[in-house]
Short mmCIF file of C-alpha atoms in Angstrom, two decimals:
data_model
loop_
_atom_site.label_atom_id
_atom_site.label_comp_id
_atom_site.label_asym_id
_atom_site.label_seq_id
_atom_site.Cartn_x
_atom_site.Cartn_y
_atom_site.Cartn_z
CA UNK T 1455 -1.96 -15.52 -18.80
CA UNK T 1456 -4.03 -13.20 -16.69
CA UNK T 1457 -4.69 -9.73 -18.02
CA UNK T 1458 -3.51 -6.86 -15.89
CA UNK T 1459 -5.23 -3.96 -17.62
CA UNK T 1460 -7.59 -1.89 -15.53
CA UNK T 1461 -10.91 -0.21 -16.08
CA UNK T 1462 -10.64 3.58 -16.00
CA UNK T 1463 -12.88 5.45 -13.61
CA UNK T 1464 -14.21 9.01 -13.83
CA UNK T 1465 -12.07 10.51 -16.56
CA UNK T 1466 -13.68 13.95 -16.69
CA UNK T 1467 -11.61 17.01 -15.83
CA UNK T 1468 -13.04 17.27 -12.32
CA UNK T 1469 -12.49 13.59 -11.54
CA UNK T 1470 -8.85 13.02 -12.24
CA UNK T 1471 -7.99 10.08 -9.97
CA UNK T 1472 -7.57 6.84 -11.91
CA UNK T 1473 -6.94 3.22 -11.09
CA UNK T 1474 -3.33 2.54 -12.09
CA UNK T 1475 -2.45 -0.53 -14.09
CA UNK T 1476 -0.46 -3.17 -12.25
CA UNK T 1477 3.20 -3.30 -13.30
CA UNK T 1478 2.89 -7.09 -13.70
CA UNK T 1479 0.26 -9.73 -14.49
CA UNK T 1480 -2.26 -10.82 -11.89
CA UNK T 1481 -0.63 -14.23 -11.56
CA UNK T 1482 2.95 -12.91 -11.45
CA UNK T 1483 3.24 -13.01 -7.64
CA UNK T 1484 2.15 -16.64 -7.32
CA UNK T 1485 2.53 -18.73 -5.24
CA UNK T 1486 2.95 -15.98 -2.63
CA UNK T 1487 -0.19 -14.09 -3.67
CA UNK T 1488 -2.73 -15.80 -5.90
CA UNK T 1489 -4.06 -14.37 -9.13
CA UNK T 1490 -7.58 -14.47 -7.67
CA UNK T 1491 -6.56 -12.27 -4.75
CA UNK T 1492 -4.77 -9.85 -7.05
CA UNK T 1493 -7.75 -9.55 -9.39
CA UNK T 1494 -10.13 -8.83 -6.53
CA UNK T 1495 -7.73 -6.62 -4.59
CA UNK T 1496 -6.79 -4.44 -7.54
CA UNK T 1497 -9.89 -4.58 -9.72
CA UNK T 1498 -12.51 -4.40 -6.97
CA UNK T 1499 -11.08 -2.97 -3.76
CA UNK T 1500 -8.59 -0.42 -5.12
CA UNK T 1501 -11.05 0.48 -7.84
CA UNK T 1502 -13.71 1.18 -5.21
CA UNK T 1503 -11.39 3.55 -3.36
CA UNK T 1504 -10.74 5.46 -6.59
CA UNK T 1505 -14.43 5.54 -7.46
CA UNK T 1506 -15.48 6.73 -4.03
CA UNK T 1507 -12.65 9.25 -3.81
CA UNK T 1508 -13.70 10.88 -7.05
CA UNK T 1509 -17.31 11.02 -5.92
CA UNK T 1510 -16.35 12.58 -2.58
CA UNK T 1511 -14.05 15.13 -4.19
CA UNK T 1512 -16.78 16.17 -6.62
CA UNK T 1513 -19.23 16.66 -3.77
CA UNK T 1514 -16.59 18.62 -1.86
CA UNK T 1515 -15.95 20.89 -4.85
CA UNK T 1516 -19.67 21.53 -5.23
CA UNK T 1517 -19.99 22.32 -1.53
CA UNK T 1518 -16.96 24.60 -1.68
CA UNK T 1519 -18.50 26.52 -4.59
CA UNK T 1520 -21.57 27.10 -2.43
CA UNK T 1521 -19.55 27.98 0.69
CA UNK T 1522 -21.27 25.04 2.38
CA UNK T 1523 -18.72 24.51 5.14
CA UNK T 1524 -20.78 21.93 7.03
CA UNK T 1525 -20.90 19.64 3.99
CA UNK T 1526 -17.21 20.21 3.28
CA UNK T 1527 -16.37 19.09 6.81
CA UNK T 1528 -18.65 16.05 6.58
CA UNK T 1529 -16.87 14.86 3.43
CA UNK T 1530 -13.36 14.97 4.84
CA UNK T 1531 -13.54 11.51 6.42
CA UNK T 1532 -14.58 9.95 3.10
CA UNK T 1533 -11.77 11.76 1.30
CA UNK T 1534 -9.24 10.62 3.93
CA UNK T 1535 -10.41 7.00 3.87
CA UNK T 1536 -10.74 6.57 0.12
CA UNK T 1537 -7.83 8.87 -0.69
CA UNK T 1538 -5.68 6.92 1.74
CA UNK T 1539 -6.79 3.67 0.16
CA UNK T 1540 -5.79 4.96 -3.26
CA UNK T 1541 -2.42 6.33 -2.08
CA UNK T 1542 -1.56 3.23 -0.03
CA UNK T 1543 -2.39 0.73 -2.75
CA UNK T 1544 -0.59 2.73 -5.43
CA UNK T 1545 2.57 2.34 -3.32
CA UNK T 1546 1.84 -1.29 -2.44
CA UNK T 1547 1.67 -2.54 -6.03
CA UNK T 1548 5.09 -1.06 -6.81
CA UNK T 1549 6.54 -2.31 -3.52
CA UNK T 1550 5.99 -5.83 -4.87
CA UNK T 1551 7.54 -7.57 -7.86
CA UNK T 1552 7.69 -11.07 -9.33
CA UNK T 1553 10.83 -12.98 -8.43
CA UNK T 1554 11.72 -12.97 -12.14
CA UNK T 1555 11.91 -9.17 -11.84
CA UNK T 1556 13.89 -9.05 -8.63
CA UNK T 1557 11.14 -9.60 -6.09
CA UNK T 1558 12.59 -10.89 -2.83
CA UNK T 1559 16.16 -9.91 -3.60
CA UNK T 1560 17.78 -8.35 -0.53
CA UNK T 1561 18.34 -4.59 -0.49
CA UNK T 1562 21.77 -3.20 -1.24
CA UNK T 1563 23.50 0.16 -1.00
CA UNK T 1564 22.42 2.92 1.40
CA UNK T 1565 19.15 1.21 2.29
CA UNK T 1566 20.91 -1.99 3.34
CA UNK T 1567 23.40 0.02 5.40
CA UNK T 1568 20.57 1.89 7.16
CA UNK T 1569 18.62 -1.30 7.92
CA UNK T 1570 21.69 -3.10 9.24
CA UNK T 1571 22.69 -0.08 11.32
CA UNK T 1572 19.31 0.20 13.01
CA UNK T 1573 18.20 -3.43 13.30
CA UNK T 1574 21.42 -5.42 12.96
CA UNK T 1575 20.33 -7.38 9.90
CA UNK T 1576 17.58 -7.65 7.32
CA UNK T 1577 16.17 -10.72 9.07
CA UNK T 1578 16.04 -8.88 12.38
CA UNK T 1579 14.21 -5.99 10.70
CA UNK T 1580 11.69 -8.35 9.09
CA UNK T 1581 11.05 -10.03 12.45
CA UNK T 1582 10.38 -6.69 14.14
CA UNK T 1583 8.23 -5.48 11.23
CA UNK T 1584 6.14 -8.66 11.19
CA UNK T 1585 5.64 -8.64 14.96
CA UNK T 1586 4.34 -5.09 14.93
CA UNK T 1587 2.23 -5.49 11.79
CA UNK T 1588 0.68 -8.81 12.83
CA UNK T 1589 -0.58 -7.05 15.95
CA UNK T 1590 -2.64 -4.49 14.01
CA UNK T 1591 -6.16 -4.70 15.39
CA UNK T 1592 -8.75 -5.19 12.68
CA UNK T 1593 -7.64 -3.70 9.36
CA UNK T 1594 -4.62 -1.59 8.58
CA UNK T 1595 -1.09 -1.37 7.25
CA UNK T 1596 2.47 -1.99 8.32
CA UNK T 1597 5.01 0.54 7.09
CA UNK T 1598 8.70 1.22 6.80
CA UNK T 1599 9.01 4.98 6.77
CA UNK T 1600 11.73 7.61 6.72
CA UNK T 1601 11.88 10.34 9.35
CA UNK T 1602 13.34 13.44 7.73
CA UNK T 1603 13.94 15.12 11.09
CA UNK T 1604 16.02 12.31 12.56
CA UNK T 1605 17.36 10.85 9.32
CA UNK T 1606 16.29 7.41 10.56
CA UNK T 1607 14.07 4.63 9.32
CA UNK T 1608 11.01 3.74 11.40
CA UNK T 1609 8.57 0.84 11.54
CA UNK T 1610 5.02 2.11 11.94
CA UNK T 1611 1.46 0.85 11.65
CA UNK T 1612 -1.65 2.71 10.60
CA UNK T 1613 -5.31 1.73 11.10
CA UNK T 1614 -7.78 1.34 8.27
CA UNK T 1615 -6.56 3.30 5.22
CA UNK T 1616 -4.84 6.14 7.08
CA UNK T 1617 -1.81 7.10 4.98
CA UNK T 1618 1.58 7.10 6.66
CA UNK T 1619 2.07 10.74 5.67
CA UNK T 1620 -0.29 11.82 8.49
CA UNK T 1621 2.50 10.86 10.93
CA UNK T 1622 5.10 12.97 9.15
CA UNK T 1623 6.99 9.91 7.92
CA UNK T 1624 7.77 9.35 4.25
CA UNK T 1625 6.35 5.98 3.13
CA UNK T 1626 8.94 3.60 1.71
CA UNK T 1627 7.34 0.16 2.06
CA UNK T 1628 3.75 -0.67 2.93
CA UNK T 1629 2.24 -4.09 3.63
CA UNK T 1630 -1.54 -4.33 3.49
CA UNK T 1631 -3.02 -6.41 6.32
CA UNK T 1632 -6.67 -5.91 5.50
CA UNK T 1633 -8.14 -9.39 5.18
CA UNK T 1634 -8.97 -8.85 1.51
CA UNK T 1635 -5.20 -8.83 0.87
CA UNK T 1636 -4.70 -12.42 2.01
CA UNK T 1637 -7.80 -14.20 3.38
CA UNK T 1638 -8.70 -16.23 0.28
CA UNK T 1639 -5.27 -17.85 0.43
CA UNK T 1640 -4.07 -17.65 4.04
CA UNK T 1641 -7.46 -17.58 5.83
CA UNK T 1642 -7.00 -15.98 9.26
CA UNK T 1643 -3.27 -16.74 9.43
CA UNK T 1644 -1.98 -13.19 9.02
CA UNK T 1645 1.51 -14.14 10.33
CA UNK T 1646 1.87 -16.74 7.54
CA UNK T 1647 1.02 -14.09 4.93
CA UNK T 1648 3.53 -11.70 6.46
CA UNK T 1649 6.21 -14.37 6.48
CA UNK T 1650 5.74 -15.17 2.79
CA UNK T 1651 5.27 -11.70 1.32
CA UNK T 1652 8.96 -10.83 1.70
CA UNK T 1653 9.61 -13.29 -1.12
CA UNK T 1654 8.10 -10.74 -3.54
CA UNK T 1655 9.07 -7.42 -1.93
CA UNK T 1656 10.61 -5.09 -4.50
CA UNK T 1657 13.53 -3.68 -2.54
CA UNK T 1658 14.71 -1.73 -5.58
CA UNK T 1659 11.52 0.32 -5.42
CA UNK T 1660 11.93 0.78 -1.66
CA UNK T 1661 15.53 1.91 -2.18
CA UNK T 1662 14.44 4.42 -4.82
CA UNK T 1663 11.91 5.91 -2.43
CA UNK T 1664 14.57 6.04 0.29
CA UNK T 1665 16.95 7.97 -1.95
CA UNK T 1666 14.22 10.41 -2.98
CA UNK T 1667 13.19 10.96 0.65
CA UNK T 1668 16.66 11.88 1.88
#
């Protein structure tokens, strides 16, 4: 059994962002995602985003106290990148689940109706999602988001760690296509990773986010 507990980072009052524990063991998503990938992805990469976010926020607060606008501006890119990494991964872990806990089970209810209405079927949606996400240049994310203005679902991609919220969409489902998410297992075959990951997608979590967004 692989432990899933996380090291806590920067627990002082001014550094409140923490690495969340995974809701399952590191090996729980095998064979789709290996325990080794999960340990590195969560314990090293996500942890680094949290660590760096806290450091950037502290520097920003210090600069703000000194009315140092130039420094405040210079720190915004670090806050966006590391804050986005923290936000994105915190959604990603909950968007996945072991098959023993419902991972891969098709969506039902309002979410299923919306997907079928817009794409014809779940398989058609997955095909469109994978095509768009596989085409992300370099590192980034594929997203299923909700547009509050139109009341429709949308497939979107974001570069690097840009959060989907910058587009105005509400994030429902995010798939990480940075190489650290799959390379140790799938090498450079991003489409193979995208094909397999649906076997552990937690549609119940996606449906909950959909209901809350409406």
